[in-house]
Amino acid sequence: MPAFEIIVAVAKDGVIGYKGQLPWGRLPRDLKHFRDITMGNSVVIGSNTLESLCIMFRRRTNLLPGRQIYVLTRDLQKMNRFPDCIGVSDIDSIVKLGTRSRIFIAGGESLYDQFVDLPQTRVIHMTRIFHNYHGDTFFPLLSPNEWRSRKEEFHPSDEKNKHAMQFVTLMRA
């Protein structure tokens, strides 16, 4: 049975999105962090996150080069428009993936809600963005008894990254 790792960027108050987009826009340091961690592995996203990626990158193919994308969706026919992605209809299909690569859960809110409490989810790679944003999608609250910080790396804002951020690796206790 595979182990899962969640990867997420979170603003203050747990905000992860607004109207299908990242409310903070592009933060190159965080995007590079995401790429570096997930490269060569599998990434699981929901159909709304897939649509957001298509808008962000202005294309339907080659969305995350070097990674296999699995999309959890009720409408597998829709996946015909995304030749680089594999549609899966339920969480059990993801649990049964026969992949040797690491499996990252990369959003959105519904997927995080479904995976954060699974015993197979062992690691959370969280980018904490030090800014308040209005949002309509949120990362679930984590129990401090269940998750422990193992690594923290702070980065101040700069000319390319408008907000300070911290990369945090949390391990299941």
PDB file of C-alpha atoms in Angstrom:
ATOM      1  CA  MET A   1       0.000   0.000   0.000  1.00  0.00           C
ATOM      2  CA  PRO A   2       1.494   3.371  -0.992  1.00  0.00           C
ATOM      3  CA  ALA A   3       2.309   6.208   1.376  1.00  0.00           C
ATOM      4  CA  PHE A   4       1.062   9.697   0.540  1.00  0.00           C
ATOM      5  CA  GLU A   5       2.614  13.107   0.947  1.00  0.00           C
ATOM      6  CA  ILE A   6       0.537  16.273   0.886  1.00  0.00           C
ATOM      7  CA  ILE A   7       1.992  19.384  -0.715  1.00  0.00           C
ATOM      8  CA  VAL A   8       0.236  22.698  -0.137  1.00  0.00           C
ATOM      9  CA  ALA A   9       0.735  26.471   0.041  1.00  0.00           C
ATOM     10  CA  VAL A  10      -1.314  28.113   2.791  1.00  0.00           C
ATOM     11  CA  ALA A  11      -1.856  31.782   3.628  1.00  0.00           C
ATOM     12  CA  LYS A  12      -2.896  32.975   7.066  1.00  0.00           C
ATOM     13  CA  ASP A  13      -6.210  31.567   8.332  1.00  0.00           C
ATOM     14  CA  GLY A  14      -5.716  28.403   6.233  1.00  0.00           C
ATOM     15  CA  VAL A  15      -6.598  30.022   2.884  1.00  0.00           C
ATOM     16  CA  ILE A  16      -5.475  27.991  -0.136  1.00  0.00           C
ATOM     17  CA  GLY A  17      -7.610  29.469  -2.891  1.00  0.00           C
ATOM     18  CA  TYR A  18     -10.132  31.992  -4.087  1.00  0.00           C
ATOM     19  CA  LYS A  19     -12.389  31.544  -7.122  1.00  0.00           C
ATOM     20  CA  GLY A  20     -10.272  28.686  -8.448  1.00  0.00           C
ATOM     21  CA  GLN A  21      -6.970  30.537  -8.234  1.00  0.00           C
ATOM     22  CA  LEU A  22      -4.087  31.060  -5.853  1.00  0.00           C
ATOM     23  CA  PRO A  23      -5.032  34.365  -4.193  1.00  0.00           C
ATOM     24  CA  TRP A  24      -1.356  35.420  -3.960  1.00  0.00           C
ATOM     25  CA  GLY A  25      -0.677  34.758  -7.643  1.00  0.00           C
ATOM     26  CA  ARG A  26       2.713  33.384  -8.621  1.00  0.00           C
ATOM     27  CA  LEU A  27       5.449  33.137  -6.039  1.00  0.00           C
ATOM     28  CA  PRO A  28       8.460  31.812  -8.006  1.00  0.00           C
ATOM     29  CA  ARG A  29      10.240  30.487  -4.908  1.00  0.00           C
ATOM     30  CA  ASP A  30       7.199  28.400  -3.933  1.00  0.00           C
ATOM     31  CA  LEU A  31       6.649  27.164  -7.501  1.00  0.00           C
ATOM     32  CA  LYS A  32      10.299  26.051  -7.664  1.00  0.00           C
ATOM     33  CA  HIS A  33       9.935  24.345  -4.284  1.00  0.00           C
ATOM     34  CA  PHE A  34       6.862  22.469  -5.590  1.00  0.00           C
ATOM     35  CA  ARG A  35       8.709  21.443  -8.760  1.00  0.00           C
ATOM     36  CA  ASP A  36      11.825  20.315  -6.889  1.00  0.00           C
ATOM     37  CA  ILE A  37       9.878  18.135  -4.439  1.00  0.00           C
ATOM     38  CA  THR A  38       7.457  16.557  -6.918  1.00  0.00           C
ATOM     39  CA  MET A  39       9.771  16.080  -9.928  1.00  0.00           C
ATOM     40  CA  GLY A  40       9.880  12.485 -11.162  1.00  0.00           C
ATOM     41  CA  ASN A  41       6.925  11.451  -9.014  1.00  0.00           C
ATOM     42  CA  SER A  42       3.135  11.172  -9.146  1.00  0.00           C
ATOM     43  CA  VAL A  43       0.836  14.082  -8.353  1.00  0.00           C
ATOM     44  CA  VAL A  44      -2.848  13.627  -7.479  1.00  0.00           C
ATOM     45  CA  ILE A  45      -5.195  16.570  -7.971  1.00  0.00           C
ATOM     46  CA  GLY A  46      -8.916  17.170  -8.187  1.00  0.00           C
ATOM     47  CA  SER A  47     -10.693  18.298 -11.344  1.00  0.00           C
ATOM     48  CA  ASN A  48     -11.019  21.916 -10.138  1.00  0.00           C
ATOM     49  CA  THR A  49      -7.263  22.064  -9.500  1.00  0.00           C
ATOM     50  CA  LEU A  50      -6.703  20.638 -12.994  1.00  0.00           C
ATOM     51  CA  GLU A  51      -8.797  23.447 -14.486  1.00  0.00           C
ATOM     52  CA  SER A  52      -6.872  26.019 -12.414  1.00  0.00           C
ATOM     53  CA  LEU A  53      -3.542  24.647 -13.684  1.00  0.00           C
ATOM     54  CA  CYS A  54      -4.778  24.930 -17.269  1.00  0.00           C
ATOM     55  CA  ILE A  55      -5.694  28.572 -16.677  1.00  0.00           C
ATOM     56  CA  MET A  56      -2.397  29.325 -14.912  1.00  0.00           C
ATOM     57  CA  PHE A  57      -0.263  27.751 -17.646  1.00  0.00           C
ATOM     58  CA  ARG A  58      -2.651  28.599 -20.528  1.00  0.00           C
ATOM     59  CA  ARG A  59      -2.558  25.037 -21.895  1.00  0.00           C
ATOM     60  CA  ARG A  60      -4.103  21.568 -21.453  1.00  0.00           C
ATOM     61  CA  THR A  61      -0.982  19.481 -21.987  1.00  0.00           C
ATOM     62  CA  ASN A  62       2.466  19.342 -20.427  1.00  0.00           C
ATOM     63  CA  LEU A  63       1.084  20.891 -17.229  1.00  0.00           C
ATOM     64  CA  LEU A  64       3.645  19.372 -14.862  1.00  0.00           C
ATOM     65  CA  PRO A  65       6.512  18.058 -16.991  1.00  0.00           C
ATOM     66  CA  GLY A  66       8.419  15.173 -15.443  1.00  0.00           C
ATOM     67  CA  ARG A  67       5.496  14.103 -13.251  1.00  0.00           C
ATOM     68  CA  GLN A  68       2.554  11.752 -13.732  1.00  0.00           C
ATOM     69  CA  ILE A  69      -0.740  13.516 -12.993  1.00  0.00           C
ATOM     70  CA  TYR A  70      -3.702  11.578 -11.616  1.00  0.00           C
ATOM     71  CA  VAL A  71      -7.018  13.434 -11.468  1.00  0.00           C
ATOM     72  CA  LEU A  72      -9.724  12.370  -9.050  1.00  0.00           C
ATOM     73  CA  THR A  73     -12.976  13.059 -10.902  1.00  0.00           C
ATOM     74  CA  ARG A  74     -16.533  11.790 -11.169  1.00  0.00           C
ATOM     75  CA  ASP A  75     -16.499  12.543 -14.914  1.00  0.00           C
ATOM     76  CA  LEU A  76     -13.860  10.304 -16.497  1.00  0.00           C
ATOM     77  CA  GLN A  77     -15.063  11.300 -20.005  1.00  0.00           C
ATOM     78  CA  LYS A  78     -13.822  14.836 -19.312  1.00  0.00           C
ATOM     79  CA  MET A  79     -10.308  13.445 -19.053  1.00  0.00           C
ATOM     80  CA  ASN A  80     -10.219  12.909 -22.847  1.00  0.00           C
ATOM     81  CA  ARG A  81      -9.397  16.645 -23.107  1.00  0.00           C
ATOM     82  CA  PHE A  82      -6.266  16.148 -20.969  1.00  0.00           C
ATOM     83  CA  PRO A  83      -4.087  13.526 -22.684  1.00  0.00           C
ATOM     84  CA  ASP A  84      -1.240  13.839 -20.162  1.00  0.00           C
ATOM     85  CA  CYS A  85      -3.458  13.026 -17.177  1.00  0.00           C
ATOM     86  CA  ILE A  86      -4.940   9.794 -15.861  1.00  0.00           C
ATOM     87  CA  GLY A  87      -8.471  10.020 -14.513  1.00  0.00           C
ATOM     88  CA  VAL A  88      -9.431   8.011 -11.453  1.00  0.00           C
ATOM     89  CA  SER A  89     -12.971   7.849 -10.141  1.00  0.00           C
ATOM     90  CA  ASP A  90     -12.464   7.185  -6.435  1.00  0.00           C
ATOM     91  CA  ILE A  91      -9.983   7.395  -3.616  1.00  0.00           C
ATOM     92  CA  ASP A  92      -9.593   3.593  -3.499  1.00  0.00           C
ATOM     93  CA  SER A  93      -8.110   3.704  -7.024  1.00  0.00           C
ATOM     94  CA  ILE A  94      -5.431   6.062  -5.748  1.00  0.00           C
ATOM     95  CA  VAL A  95      -4.770   3.920  -2.683  1.00  0.00           C
ATOM     96  CA  LYS A  96      -4.254   0.942  -5.018  1.00  0.00           C
ATOM     97  CA  LEU A  97      -1.833   2.725  -7.389  1.00  0.00           C
ATOM     98  CA  GLY A  98       0.970   0.385  -8.295  1.00  0.00           C
ATOM     99  CA  THR A  99       3.575   3.092  -8.654  1.00  0.00           C
ATOM    100  CA  ARG A 100       7.120   3.051  -7.344  1.00  0.00           C
ATOM    101  CA  SER A 101       7.265   6.839  -7.267  1.00  0.00           C
ATOM    102  CA  ARG A 102       6.278   9.019  -4.362  1.00  0.00           C
ATOM    103  CA  ILE A 103       2.625  10.106  -4.475  1.00  0.00           C
ATOM    104  CA  PHE A 104       1.872  13.757  -3.738  1.00  0.00           C
ATOM    105  CA  ILE A 105      -1.623  15.041  -2.997  1.00  0.00           C
ATOM    106  CA  ALA A 106      -1.675  18.569  -4.425  1.00  0.00           C
ATOM    107  CA  GLY A 107      -5.199  19.872  -3.956  1.00  0.00           C
ATOM    108  CA  GLY A 108      -7.713  21.148  -3.748  1.00  0.00           C
ATOM    109  CA  GLU A 109      -9.647  21.420  -0.543  1.00  0.00           C
ATOM    110  CA  SER A 110     -11.725  18.275  -1.044  1.00  0.00           C
ATOM    111  CA  LEU A 111      -8.660  16.100  -1.705  1.00  0.00           C
ATOM    112  CA  TYR A 112      -6.839  17.517   1.293  1.00  0.00           C
ATOM    113  CA  ASP A 113      -9.905  16.797   3.448  1.00  0.00           C
ATOM    114  CA  GLN A 114     -10.012  13.200   2.188  1.00  0.00           C
ATOM    115  CA  PHE A 115      -6.293  12.433   2.491  1.00  0.00           C
ATOM    116  CA  VAL A 116      -5.072  14.327   5.567  1.00  0.00           C
ATOM    117  CA  ASP A 117      -6.560  11.807   8.011  1.00  0.00           C
ATOM    118  CA  LEU A 118      -5.625   8.647   6.092  1.00  0.00           C
ATOM    119  CA  PRO A 119      -2.994   6.626   7.962  1.00  0.00           C
ATOM    120  CA  GLN A 120      -1.096   6.285   4.652  1.00  0.00           C
ATOM    121  CA  THR A 121      -0.537  10.062   4.599  1.00  0.00           C
ATOM    122  CA  ARG A 122       2.788  10.396   6.384  1.00  0.00           C
ATOM    123  CA  VAL A 123       4.204  13.795   5.351  1.00  0.00           C
ATOM    124  CA  ILE A 124       2.898  17.304   4.673  1.00  0.00           C
ATOM    125  CA  HIS A 125       5.091  19.743   2.743  1.00  0.00           C
ATOM    126  CA  MET A 126       3.561  23.114   3.593  1.00  0.00           C
ATOM    127  CA  THR A 127       4.510  26.540   2.344  1.00  0.00           C
ATOM    128  CA  ARG A 128       3.278  29.070   4.880  1.00  0.00           C
ATOM    129  CA  ILE A 129       2.674  32.417   3.202  1.00  0.00           C
ATOM    130  CA  PHE A 130       2.880  35.268   5.678  1.00  0.00           C
ATOM    131  CA  HIS A 131      -0.003  37.374   4.396  1.00  0.00           C
ATOM    132  CA  ASN A 132      -3.766  37.566   4.875  1.00  0.00           C
ATOM    133  CA  TYR A 133      -5.989  36.772   1.906  1.00  0.00           C
ATOM    134  CA  HIS A 134      -9.713  36.422   1.455  1.00  0.00           C
ATOM    135  CA  GLY A 135     -10.422  32.861   0.350  1.00  0.00           C
ATOM    136  CA  ASP A 136     -13.147  30.377  -0.420  1.00  0.00           C
ATOM    137  CA  THR A 137     -11.075  27.202  -0.082  1.00  0.00           C
ATOM    138  CA  PHE A 138      -9.116  26.203   2.985  1.00  0.00           C
ATOM    139  CA  PHE A 139      -6.632  23.635   4.220  1.00  0.00           C
ATOM    140  CA  PRO A 140      -8.001  21.499   7.074  1.00  0.00           C
ATOM    141  CA  LEU A 141      -6.927  22.217  10.627  1.00  0.00           C
ATOM    142  CA  LEU A 142      -4.177  19.872  11.750  1.00  0.00           C
ATOM    143  CA  SER A 143      -4.076  18.292  15.173  1.00  0.00           C
ATOM    144  CA  PRO A 144      -0.835  19.293  16.932  1.00  0.00           C
ATOM    145  CA  ASN A 145      -0.923  15.875  18.623  1.00  0.00           C
ATOM    146  CA  GLU A 146      -0.837  14.177  15.225  1.00  0.00           C
ATOM    147  CA  TRP A 147       1.648  16.272  13.210  1.00  0.00           C
ATOM    148  CA  ARG A 148       5.155  17.385  14.187  1.00  0.00           C
ATOM    149  CA  SER A 149       7.413  19.865  12.419  1.00  0.00           C
ATOM    150  CA  ARG A 150      10.633  18.185  11.257  1.00  0.00           C
ATOM    151  CA  LYS A 151      12.110  20.939   9.098  1.00  0.00           C
ATOM    152  CA  GLU A 152      11.480  24.673   8.694  1.00  0.00           C
ATOM    153  CA  GLU A 153      13.114  27.016   6.209  1.00  0.00           C
ATOM    154  CA  PHE A 154      12.243  30.743   6.226  1.00  0.00           C
ATOM    155  CA  HIS A 155      12.532  32.979   3.129  1.00  0.00           C
ATOM    156  CA  PRO A 156      11.971  36.749   3.282  1.00  0.00           C
ATOM    157  CA  SER A 157      10.086  38.606   0.572  1.00  0.00           C
ATOM    158  CA  ASP A 158      12.188  39.909  -2.308  1.00  0.00           C
ATOM    159  CA  GLU A 159      11.830  41.505  -5.743  1.00  0.00           C
ATOM    160  CA  LYS A 160      10.365  38.285  -7.251  1.00  0.00           C
ATOM    161  CA  ASN A 161       8.409  37.002  -4.235  1.00  0.00           C
ATOM    162  CA  LYS A 162       6.089  39.608  -2.752  1.00  0.00           C
ATOM    163  CA  HIS A 163       5.554  37.748   0.537  1.00  0.00           C
ATOM    164  CA  ALA A 164       7.793  36.111   3.098  1.00  0.00           C
ATOM    165  CA  MET A 165       7.245  32.360   3.270  1.00  0.00           C
ATOM    166  CA  GLN A 166       8.349  29.344   5.209  1.00  0.00           C
ATOM    167  CA  PHE A 167       8.754  25.801   3.896  1.00  0.00           C
ATOM    168  CA  VAL A 168       7.696  23.393   6.615  1.00  0.00           C
ATOM    169  CA  THR A 169       7.901  19.609   6.567  1.00  0.00           C
ATOM    170  CA  LEU A 170       5.432  17.971   8.939  1.00  0.00           C
ATOM    171  CA  MET A 171       5.576  14.293   9.847  1.00  0.00           C
ATOM    172  CA  ARG A 172       2.800  12.219  11.308  1.00  0.00           C
ATOM    173  CA  ALA A 173       3.559  11.694  15.014  1.00  0.00           C
TER     174      ALA A 173
END
